[in-house]
Each structure stands twice: as structure tokens, then as C-alpha cells.
Short mmCIF file of C-alpha atoms in Angstrom, two decimals:
data_model
loop_
_atom_site.label_atom_id
_atom_site.label_comp_id
_atom_site.label_asym_id
_atom_site.label_seq_id
_atom_site.Cartn_x
_atom_site.Cartn_y
_atom_site.Cartn_z
CA MET A 1 145.06 92.76 111.24
CA THR A 2 142.06 90.58 110.34
CA LYS A 3 138.41 91.49 110.53
CA TYR A 4 138.08 89.09 113.46
CA ARG A 5 140.64 90.91 115.57
CA ARG A 6 140.60 91.38 119.32
CA ALA A 7 139.98 88.08 121.03
CA SER A 8 139.98 90.31 124.11
CA ARG A 9 136.45 91.39 123.22
CA THR A 10 135.22 88.22 124.94
CA ALA A 11 136.36 89.73 128.22
CA ARG A 12 134.97 93.19 127.61
CA VAL A 13 132.41 93.67 130.37
CA LEU A 14 131.17 96.53 132.50
CA LEU A 15 133.49 97.59 135.29
CA PRO A 16 132.42 98.08 138.90
CA GLY A 17 132.07 101.30 140.80
CA ALA A 18 132.57 104.75 139.33
CA VAL A 19 133.98 103.45 136.06
CA ALA A 20 130.80 101.48 135.42
CA VAL A 21 128.76 104.66 135.77
CA VAL A 22 130.76 106.23 132.96
CA LEU A 23 130.54 103.17 130.71
CA LEU A 24 126.94 102.15 131.41
CA SER A 25 125.31 101.10 128.16
CA GLY A 26 122.33 99.35 126.66
CA CYS A 27 124.31 96.11 127.18
CA ALA A 28 124.04 96.19 130.99
CA GLN A 29 121.33 95.53 133.54
CA GLY A 30 119.61 98.41 135.36
CA SER A 31 116.33 100.09 136.16
CA GLY A 32 114.35 103.06 134.97
CA GLY A 33 112.51 105.79 136.82
CA ALA A 34 108.86 105.59 137.76
CA ALA A 35 106.23 107.13 135.53
CA SER A 36 102.49 107.50 135.78
CA ALA A 37 100.35 105.54 133.33
CA ALA A 38 98.64 107.44 130.56
CA GLY A 39 94.87 107.18 130.33
CA SER A 40 93.04 105.33 127.60
CA THR A 41 90.26 107.82 127.00
CA PRO A 42 89.30 107.87 123.32
CA PRO A 43 89.91 111.02 121.29
CA ALA A 44 87.10 113.50 120.87
CA GLY A 45 84.73 112.54 118.11
CA VAL A 46 85.44 108.79 118.32
CA SER A 47 82.65 106.52 119.48
CA PRO A 48 84.22 103.89 121.74
CA GLY A 49 83.24 100.30 122.34
CA SER A 50 84.57 97.83 124.90
CA VAL A 51 86.44 94.62 124.17
CA PRO A 52 87.48 92.46 127.14
CA SER A 53 91.07 91.31 127.42
CA SER A 54 91.86 87.73 128.41
CA SER A 55 92.64 88.95 131.93
CA GLY A 56 89.15 90.36 132.34
CA SER A 57 90.06 94.03 131.90
CA SER A 58 88.84 96.03 128.93
CA VAL A 59 90.35 98.25 126.30
CA THR A 60 88.88 101.26 124.56
CA VAL A 61 88.13 100.51 120.93
CA ALA A 62 87.20 102.74 118.00
CA PRO A 63 86.32 101.76 114.42
CA ALA A 64 89.28 100.76 112.26
CA PRO A 65 90.36 103.43 109.76
CA THR A 66 89.33 103.22 106.14
CA GLY A 67 91.98 105.48 104.59
CA LYS A 68 95.67 104.95 103.84
CA PRO A 69 98.66 106.57 105.54
CA ALA A 70 100.04 109.65 103.83
CA PRO A 71 102.86 108.37 101.58
CA GLY A 72 106.38 109.34 102.53
CA THR A 73 105.54 110.58 106.01
CA LEU A 74 107.59 109.10 108.85
CA LEU A 75 106.25 107.92 112.18
CA VAL A 76 108.61 107.77 115.17
CA GLY A 77 108.12 106.51 118.71
CA ASP A 78 109.07 109.12 121.30
CA PHE A 79 110.88 107.09 123.94
CA GLY A 80 111.50 110.29 125.90
CA SER A 81 107.79 111.07 126.06
CA ASP A 82 104.40 109.33 125.72
CA THR A 83 103.73 110.10 122.06
CA VAL A 84 104.42 109.13 118.49
CA THR A 85 105.34 111.96 116.14
CA PHE A 86 104.56 112.35 112.45
CA VAL A 87 107.53 113.72 110.54
CA GLY A 88 107.74 115.19 107.06
CA PRO A 89 111.26 114.44 105.75
CA ALA A 90 111.49 117.94 104.29
CA ARG A 91 109.87 120.00 107.04
CA GLY A 92 110.12 118.10 110.32
CA ALA A 93 107.44 117.26 112.87
CA THR A 94 103.85 117.77 111.76
CA GLY A 95 102.01 116.56 114.86
CA SER A 96 101.99 114.00 117.65
CA VAL A 97 99.55 111.52 119.20
CA LYS A 98 99.60 110.42 122.83
CA VAL A 99 100.04 106.64 122.98
CA GLY A 100 101.45 105.63 126.40
CA THR A 101 104.63 105.81 128.44
CA ALA A 102 108.03 105.43 126.72
CA PRO A 103 107.14 104.02 123.28
CA TYR A 104 109.80 101.72 121.84
CA GLY A 105 109.18 99.76 118.62
CA LEU A 106 106.34 100.34 116.18
CA VAL A 107 104.96 98.81 113.01
CA VAL A 108 102.37 99.99 110.49
CA GLY A 109 99.91 97.76 108.64
CA GLU A 110 98.42 98.03 105.17
CA ASP A 111 95.19 99.37 106.72
CA GLY A 112 97.01 102.42 108.08
CA ARG A 113 96.93 101.35 111.71
CA ALA A 114 100.18 101.70 113.66
CA TRP A 115 100.96 99.33 116.53
CA VAL A 116 103.21 100.90 119.16
CA ALA A 117 104.94 99.01 121.99
CA THR A 118 104.81 101.22 125.09
CA ALA A 119 105.58 100.55 128.75
CA GLU A 120 101.84 100.23 129.45
CA GLY A 121 100.53 98.24 126.51
CA VAL A 122 100.31 98.23 122.73
CA ALA A 123 98.76 101.42 121.41
CA VAL A 124 96.76 101.29 118.18
CA VAL A 125 96.92 104.52 116.16
CA ASP A 126 94.99 105.52 113.05
CA THR A 127 97.72 107.22 111.02
CA THR A 128 95.17 108.84 108.72
CA THR A 129 93.05 110.60 111.35
CA ARG A 130 95.98 110.75 113.81
CA GLN A 131 94.02 109.33 116.73
CA ARG A 132 94.72 106.60 119.22
CA LEU A 133 92.09 103.92 118.78
CA ALA A 134 92.99 101.60 121.66
CA LEU A 135 95.56 100.65 124.26
CA VAL A 136 95.85 96.87 124.64
CA PRO A 137 97.29 95.99 128.08
CA TYR A 138 99.91 93.28 128.45
CA GLU A 139 99.13 89.98 130.12
CA THR A 140 102.70 89.80 131.47
CA ASP A 141 103.31 91.39 134.86
CA THR A 142 106.18 93.82 134.32
CA GLY A 143 105.87 95.71 137.61
CA PRO A 144 105.33 99.46 137.92
CA VAL A 145 105.25 101.52 134.74
CA THR A 146 108.65 103.19 134.39
CA THR A 147 110.71 105.06 131.84
CA GLY A 148 114.32 104.80 130.76
CA GLU A 149 116.62 102.25 129.22
CA TYR A 150 115.60 99.25 131.30
CA ARG A 151 111.89 99.88 131.69
CA GLY A 152 109.48 96.98 131.58
CA GLY A 153 106.89 96.56 128.85
CA GLY A 154 106.94 96.23 125.10
CA MET A 155 110.14 96.54 123.09
CA GLY A 156 110.14 94.91 119.65
CA ILE A 157 106.94 94.54 117.66
CA ALA A 158 106.00 92.97 114.32
CA LEU A 159 102.89 92.31 112.27
CA ALA A 160 101.98 88.98 110.68
CA PRO A 161 101.94 89.12 106.85
CA ASP A 162 98.17 88.55 106.79
CA GLY A 163 97.64 91.38 109.28
CA ARG A 164 95.68 89.20 111.70
CA ARG A 165 98.19 89.12 114.55
CA VAL A 166 100.68 91.45 116.15
CA TYR A 167 103.65 90.04 118.06
CA VAL A 168 105.24 92.14 120.79
CA SER A 169 108.22 91.28 122.98
CA VAL A 170 107.71 92.25 126.60
CA ASN A 171 110.65 93.00 128.87
CA VAL A 172 110.38 91.88 132.50
CA PRO A 173 113.02 93.71 134.55
CA GLY A 174 115.22 91.18 136.34
CA GLY A 175 113.83 88.12 134.55
CA ASN A 176 112.98 86.46 131.27
CA GLY A 177 110.64 88.22 128.86
CA THR A 178 107.61 87.06 126.93
CA LEU A 179 106.24 87.25 123.42
CA GLU A 180 102.59 88.33 123.45
CA VAL A 181 100.24 87.67 120.55
CA ILE A 182 97.50 90.22 119.84
CA ASP A 183 94.42 89.57 117.72
CA THR A 184 94.21 92.67 115.51
CA THR A 185 90.42 92.42 115.14
CA ALA A 186 89.45 91.75 118.74
CA LEU A 187 92.27 93.96 120.05
CA ARG A 188 93.25 91.64 122.88
CA VAL A 189 96.16 89.42 123.87
CA THR A 190 95.37 85.82 122.95
CA ASP A 191 98.61 84.04 123.84
CA THR A 192 101.85 84.52 125.76
CA VAL A 193 105.09 82.67 124.97
CA PRO A 194 108.24 82.61 127.16
CA VAL A 195 111.37 84.05 125.52
CA GLY A 196 114.79 85.20 126.74
CA ARG A 197 115.96 88.19 128.74
CA ARG A 198 115.37 91.73 127.53
CA PRO A 199 113.93 90.98 124.07
CA PHE A 200 115.00 93.98 121.99
CA ASP A 201 113.47 93.00 118.67
CA VAL A 202 110.74 90.91 117.02
CA ASP A 203 110.67 89.75 113.40
CA VAL A 204 108.37 87.48 111.39
CA SER A 205 109.25 85.13 108.53
CA ARG A 206 107.99 86.17 105.11
CA ASP A 207 105.41 83.37 105.09
CA GLY A 208 104.29 84.15 108.64
CA ALA A 209 105.11 80.64 109.88
CA GLU A 210 107.72 81.71 112.43
CA VAL A 211 108.34 84.59 114.80
CA TYR A 212 111.80 85.57 116.07
CA ALA A 213 112.46 87.35 119.38
CA THR A 214 116.02 88.68 119.73
CA ASN A 215 116.98 88.51 123.40
CA HIS A 216 119.79 90.84 124.37
CA ASP A 217 120.67 89.68 127.86
CA SER A 218 120.50 85.92 127.19
CA PHE A 219 122.60 85.93 124.00
CA ASP A 220 119.94 84.25 121.88
CA VAL A 221 117.02 84.32 119.51
CA THR A 222 113.78 82.55 120.42
CA VAL A 223 112.24 80.93 117.33
CA VAL A 224 108.48 80.55 117.80
CA SER A 225 106.18 78.53 115.56
CA ALA A 226 103.23 80.78 114.71
CA GLY A 227 100.95 77.73 114.54
CA THR A 228 101.83 75.88 117.74
CA LEU A 229 103.54 78.76 119.61
CA LYS A 230 106.26 76.32 120.62
CA PRO A 231 109.51 78.22 121.39
CA ARG A 232 113.01 77.08 120.49
CA ARG A 233 116.24 78.77 121.66
CA VAL A 234 119.11 79.51 119.28
CA GLU A 235 122.24 80.91 120.92
CA VAL A 236 123.79 83.86 119.07
CA ALA A 237 127.10 84.71 120.73
CA PRO A 238 129.94 85.15 118.23
CA TYR A 239 132.21 86.48 121.01
CA GLY A 240 131.02 83.98 123.62
CA THR A 241 128.91 84.72 126.70
CA GLU A 242 131.65 85.75 129.13
CA GLY A 243 130.52 88.62 131.33
CA GLY A 244 126.85 87.63 131.30
CA LEU A 245 124.58 90.58 131.97
CA GLY A 246 127.56 92.94 132.03
CA SER A 247 128.82 92.02 128.57
CA TRP A 248 128.69 94.55 125.74
CA LEU A 249 128.79 91.87 123.06
CA LYS A 250 125.18 90.76 122.83
CA PRO A 251 122.56 90.68 120.05
CA HIS A 252 120.32 93.70 119.61
CA TYR A 253 118.29 93.78 116.39
CA THR A 254 117.65 91.24 113.64
CA ALA A 255 116.61 91.42 109.98
CA VAL A 256 115.15 88.53 107.96
CA ARG A 257 116.94 88.09 104.63
CA PRO A 258 114.34 88.01 101.82
CA SER A 259 116.20 85.55 99.61
CA ASP A 260 116.33 82.62 102.04
CA GLY A 261 114.68 83.61 105.33
CA LYS A 262 117.93 83.54 107.29
CA LEU A 263 118.42 85.95 110.18
CA LEU A 264 121.04 88.71 110.00
CA LEU A 265 122.49 89.98 113.29
CA PRO A 266 125.32 92.56 113.26
CA PHE A 267 127.98 92.67 116.00
CA GLU A 268 130.45 95.49 116.59
CA GLY A 269 130.88 96.38 112.93
CA GLU A 270 133.09 93.30 112.75
CA ARG A 271 130.87 90.24 112.45
CA LEU A 272 127.58 89.60 110.73
CA VAL A 273 126.02 86.47 112.20
CA VAL A 274 123.79 84.65 109.71
CA VAL A 275 121.40 82.25 111.45
CA ASP A 276 119.39 79.53 109.75
CA PRO A 277 116.32 79.47 112.03
CA ARG A 278 115.32 76.00 110.84
CA THR A 279 118.54 74.30 111.89
CA GLY A 280 119.96 76.81 114.37
CA ARG A 281 123.27 76.77 112.51
CA THR A 282 125.20 80.02 112.18
CA THR A 283 127.87 81.38 109.91
CA ILE A 284 129.90 84.54 110.37
CA GLU A 285 130.79 87.07 107.71
CA PRO A 286 133.21 90.01 108.16
CA MET A 287 131.97 93.59 108.52
CA THR A 288 133.95 96.82 108.28
CA ALA A 289 132.39 99.63 110.39
CA ASN A 290 134.17 98.69 113.65
CA THR A 291 131.56 100.22 115.95
CA HIS A 292 128.93 98.99 118.42
CA GLN A 293 125.76 98.22 116.41
CA HIS A 294 122.05 98.38 117.18
CA GLY A 295 119.17 98.91 114.71
CA ALA A 296 118.96 96.83 111.53
CA THR A 297 116.69 96.47 108.52
CA VAL A 298 116.78 94.88 105.08
CA THR A 299 115.15 96.03 101.85
CA ALA A 300 113.25 93.85 99.37
CA ASP A 301 116.34 93.48 97.17
CA GLY A 302 118.42 92.22 100.10
CA THR A 303 120.31 95.42 100.95
CA PHE A 304 121.10 95.31 104.67
CA LEU A 305 121.39 98.46 106.79
CA THR A 306 122.56 98.69 110.39
CA VAL A 307 123.20 101.55 112.80
CA GLY A 308 126.58 101.97 114.50
CA THR A 309 126.04 103.68 117.85
CA GLY A 310 129.67 104.50 118.57
CA PRO A 311 132.78 102.96 120.14
CA ILE A 312 133.07 100.70 123.15
CA ASP A 313 136.76 101.60 123.31
CA PRO A 314 137.50 104.99 121.68
CA ASP A 315 141.16 104.01 121.35
CA GLU A 316 140.29 101.08 119.07
CA ASP A 317 136.76 101.54 117.74
CA ARG A 318 135.21 104.02 115.32
CA GLY A 319 132.37 106.46 115.84
CA PRO A 320 128.66 106.32 114.99
CA SER A 321 127.77 105.32 111.45
CA LEU A 322 125.28 103.74 109.09
CA THR A 323 126.45 100.61 107.27
CA VAL A 324 124.82 99.79 103.93
CA ARG A 325 125.67 96.25 102.81
CA THR A 326 124.83 94.75 99.42
CA PRO A 327 123.58 91.15 99.12
CA GLY A 328 127.08 90.26 97.92
CA GLY A 329 128.71 91.65 101.08
CA ALA A 330 130.17 94.93 99.79
CA GLU A 331 129.77 97.69 102.38
CA ARG A 332 129.52 101.46 102.42
CA VAL A 333 129.91 103.09 105.83
CA TYR A 334 128.47 106.58 106.28
CA PRO A 335 129.61 108.49 109.40
CA LEU A 336 126.88 109.95 111.62
CA GLU A 337 127.05 112.78 114.12
CA GLY A 338 126.37 111.28 117.53
CA PRO A 339 124.68 108.04 118.62
CA HIS A 340 121.56 106.74 116.85
CA GLU A 341 119.32 103.72 117.38
CA ASP A 342 117.17 102.46 114.50
CA VAL A 343 116.75 102.85 110.75
CA ALA A 344 114.07 102.76 108.06
CA VAL A 345 114.37 103.15 104.27
CA SER A 346 112.25 105.10 101.80
CA GLU A 347 110.04 103.18 99.39
CA ASP A 348 112.37 103.89 96.47
CA GLY A 349 115.38 102.66 98.45
CA ARG A 350 117.35 105.85 98.00
CA THR A 351 117.05 107.42 101.46
CA ALA A 352 117.67 106.11 104.98
CA TYR A 353 116.11 107.64 108.08
CA VAL A 354 118.08 107.01 111.29
CA THR A 355 116.59 107.80 114.70
CA GLY A 356 118.69 109.82 117.12
CA GLY A 357 116.93 108.61 120.26
CA PHE A 358 119.33 105.86 121.30
CA THR A 359 118.80 103.65 124.37
CA ARG A 360 121.79 105.16 126.20
CA ASP A 361 122.92 108.65 127.12
CA GLY A 362 124.05 110.82 124.23
CA TYR A 363 120.76 110.71 122.34
CA TRP A 364 119.20 113.71 120.61
CA ASP A 365 115.68 114.68 119.54
CA GLY A 366 115.78 114.11 115.81
CA LEU A 367 116.69 112.04 112.78
CA SER A 368 119.62 111.80 110.42
CA ILE A 369 118.56 111.57 106.79
CA VAL A 370 121.09 109.84 104.56
CA ASP A 371 121.10 109.96 100.76
CA LEU A 372 122.15 106.41 99.92
CA ASP A 373 123.40 107.39 96.45
CA THR A 374 125.75 110.17 97.54
CA GLY A 375 126.19 109.64 101.28
CA ASP A 376 125.07 113.21 101.98
CA THR A 377 123.60 113.41 105.49
CA ARG A 378 121.46 116.03 107.15
CA ARG A 379 119.96 116.27 110.62
CA LEU A 380 116.29 117.01 111.21
CA GLU A 381 114.91 117.90 114.63
CA ALA A 382 111.77 115.87 115.36
CA GLY A 383 110.24 113.91 118.22
CA SER A 384 111.47 113.28 121.76
CA ARG A 385 114.29 110.74 121.93
CA PRO A 386 112.87 108.88 118.90
CA LEU A 387 113.62 105.15 118.73
CA GLY A 388 111.22 103.14 116.57
CA ILE A 389 110.51 104.39 113.06
CA ALA A 390 108.32 103.49 110.10
CA VAL A 391 107.74 105.01 106.66
CA LEU A 392 104.02 105.48 106.01
#
């Protein structure tokens, strides 16, 4: 049987009624529960200022940090809470900071500031003093602040190479999302760009010239020029688009290959879609994990890692795993205990940290730590349904 088996995958969609309740996944449309918005009062000891947003509202601002993040510490976004948690890989959680409802993606800059996409806005956290410095509200109307898998607000987030702009993808329940551009000095949204439906992930080219929003429910990537902010749609649907919103076979996360700037999107542990963002052309390479895939990252040497969340069909698919793929295409697949969502890699490239939060049911409050030399894996309790992760 070939790697591109199961043409029937094109028809694999959510079923109606009671069966759909059992099978409901991050690949279907839905709604989250209501949640109250967290306040933006500055931490004790921080002298706030006020910077207006482009909508006329203001955000609380504190001086930017001068120190550097503690090396080797992990920062995770607690999707099941309103915090980010600092995690020591050897000892577990070492403290949390309140950031806003249901944090999703996060990114950390060279100055030690973390940018966290929450349901309410983008939180700015000083990872040295462990204080929230600001909460930048979105310009996009996403409706009431909610929690859960389909909540509105920020999802993916990325930082420009020069550190001057943050790009955050904003989910609008029931409609197309946006890409919002934040000035990292003024701490306000300066521009908003239309993208596709339910934009899971945001990535930036190595030269900062382009931004890529990966849109789950519209089977595409929006390529945005950082200079003109002109968007361009590239369809990414290696199994076709049959089933629409109910399909399981949609893009989730993207990594930008260092060697040539092409986009890497894993599907089902069977197909790696390689997209040239300049031409929109795609090629497909075989993969071996045979499991539904979410989080993805790539190291400086081109090693690609992606998280297998578990089977769509337990009779045919394999369980949760971490795939480690060399630039030449050789793969090692490490089994994981239970579903996971995203992955980060240690500075020396020898350890992977995989978040157990997951966007669907079956998540757990911790990380799996994988030794990439031996494949040894251990679980570490930390955070509350952790999704986004960064190594400080």
C-alpha cells in the first residue's frame, strides 16, 4: 500500500447527530462558552502610561524590560485558564502571569518580551520580571469573549525579524478572520488585513518581507506582503475540499523552511505539502506517522518536527506521536501518550517540548519532553491545557 493510500479520505467529514458529538474535532465548526474579560490593571510596582489604540481606546503600558529571559525556561499559554506559565524542564511550573482569557499562540522577542494571543487582545509580558506590561485590544470585532476550541480572538502570532511588528491572526466565529499588525513600540494595532477562516497559525519569512496566515476552515494560506499588506490566497488542500467546514483534512500549522523559504504543512502523517509562497505552486512528499497532525516547527538546520494528535479512524490510523524529519526526508516517529498540540525545540536541538493542551477533548495539563537522540519521553505536569510554547 502506498503512502498516498485512502482516496476515501476526501470524503471523510463529520457525521450528523449523535455520531458527530463523539467525533467532534478541531476540524469542525462550533462555538465556545462565554467568559468574562480579564482586567488590564498593571502589576504592583509598575508605573503605567497610556497609549491610544487606533479605535480610540487605550491600553496600559509599562516600560519595556531591560534584562534577558532566563535561558532554558519554557513559557506556555494556558488555554484552559487566563495565564501563561513558566516551566523549568527539570522541575515543572515555577510561576504564572495573568494575561487574558484563553491564551493560544505566543512568541518571545530578543528583548525578553512575550507576545500572547488571547481571546481579548495581545498580552505583552516581561519574562524577566514576570509581569504583564500591556493588553493590546483587537480592532476586529469577534463578538463576546469566550473560551473553548472555537472562541474568537487571537490564534497564531509571530514577530517580525527586526522586532518592530507583531502579526496576530484573529478568528471571527462564523466568518473570515483577519491578520492584525501591532507596532511593538507604540503597543497598538496599526493595520488589519483580511485572511481566511479560522487562522490557526502565523509565520514570517526570514527576511520579514512576507507574512503567512494558515487558515484552517478555508483550506488555504494567505500570503501578505509586509510592505504593502496586500493579501494573496494560496489553496492548500492535498485531499481536496470536499466536506467544507466539516472536513478533517485541512491545514493547521506551518513552518518556513530555512534553506529556501518554502512553507511546510503536514497532513495526516501521510503528506507533507511544500508551498512556494512566491508562485503558489505546491509539491507533495510522503510522510510516515499516519496520524492527524497539528503543531509544527523547524530548526535552523532544517529539521522539521510535527505533532500527531491521534487517529481519525482508529481502525486505520495510528496514535499520537512526534515526527522528526531530516532535511533529506528521513523520519523518526516517537509515540506519545495522549493527544498533544504544539512543539518547541531546545537551543541545542536535542530536546523537544510538546504541549499536552490540545484544541479538542482528551487534553492534559502538562508537557511531554522528548530526547531527540534516544527517543526517551517523559511527562511533566505544568500549566492549564497548555497550547502555545516558547523556549526562553
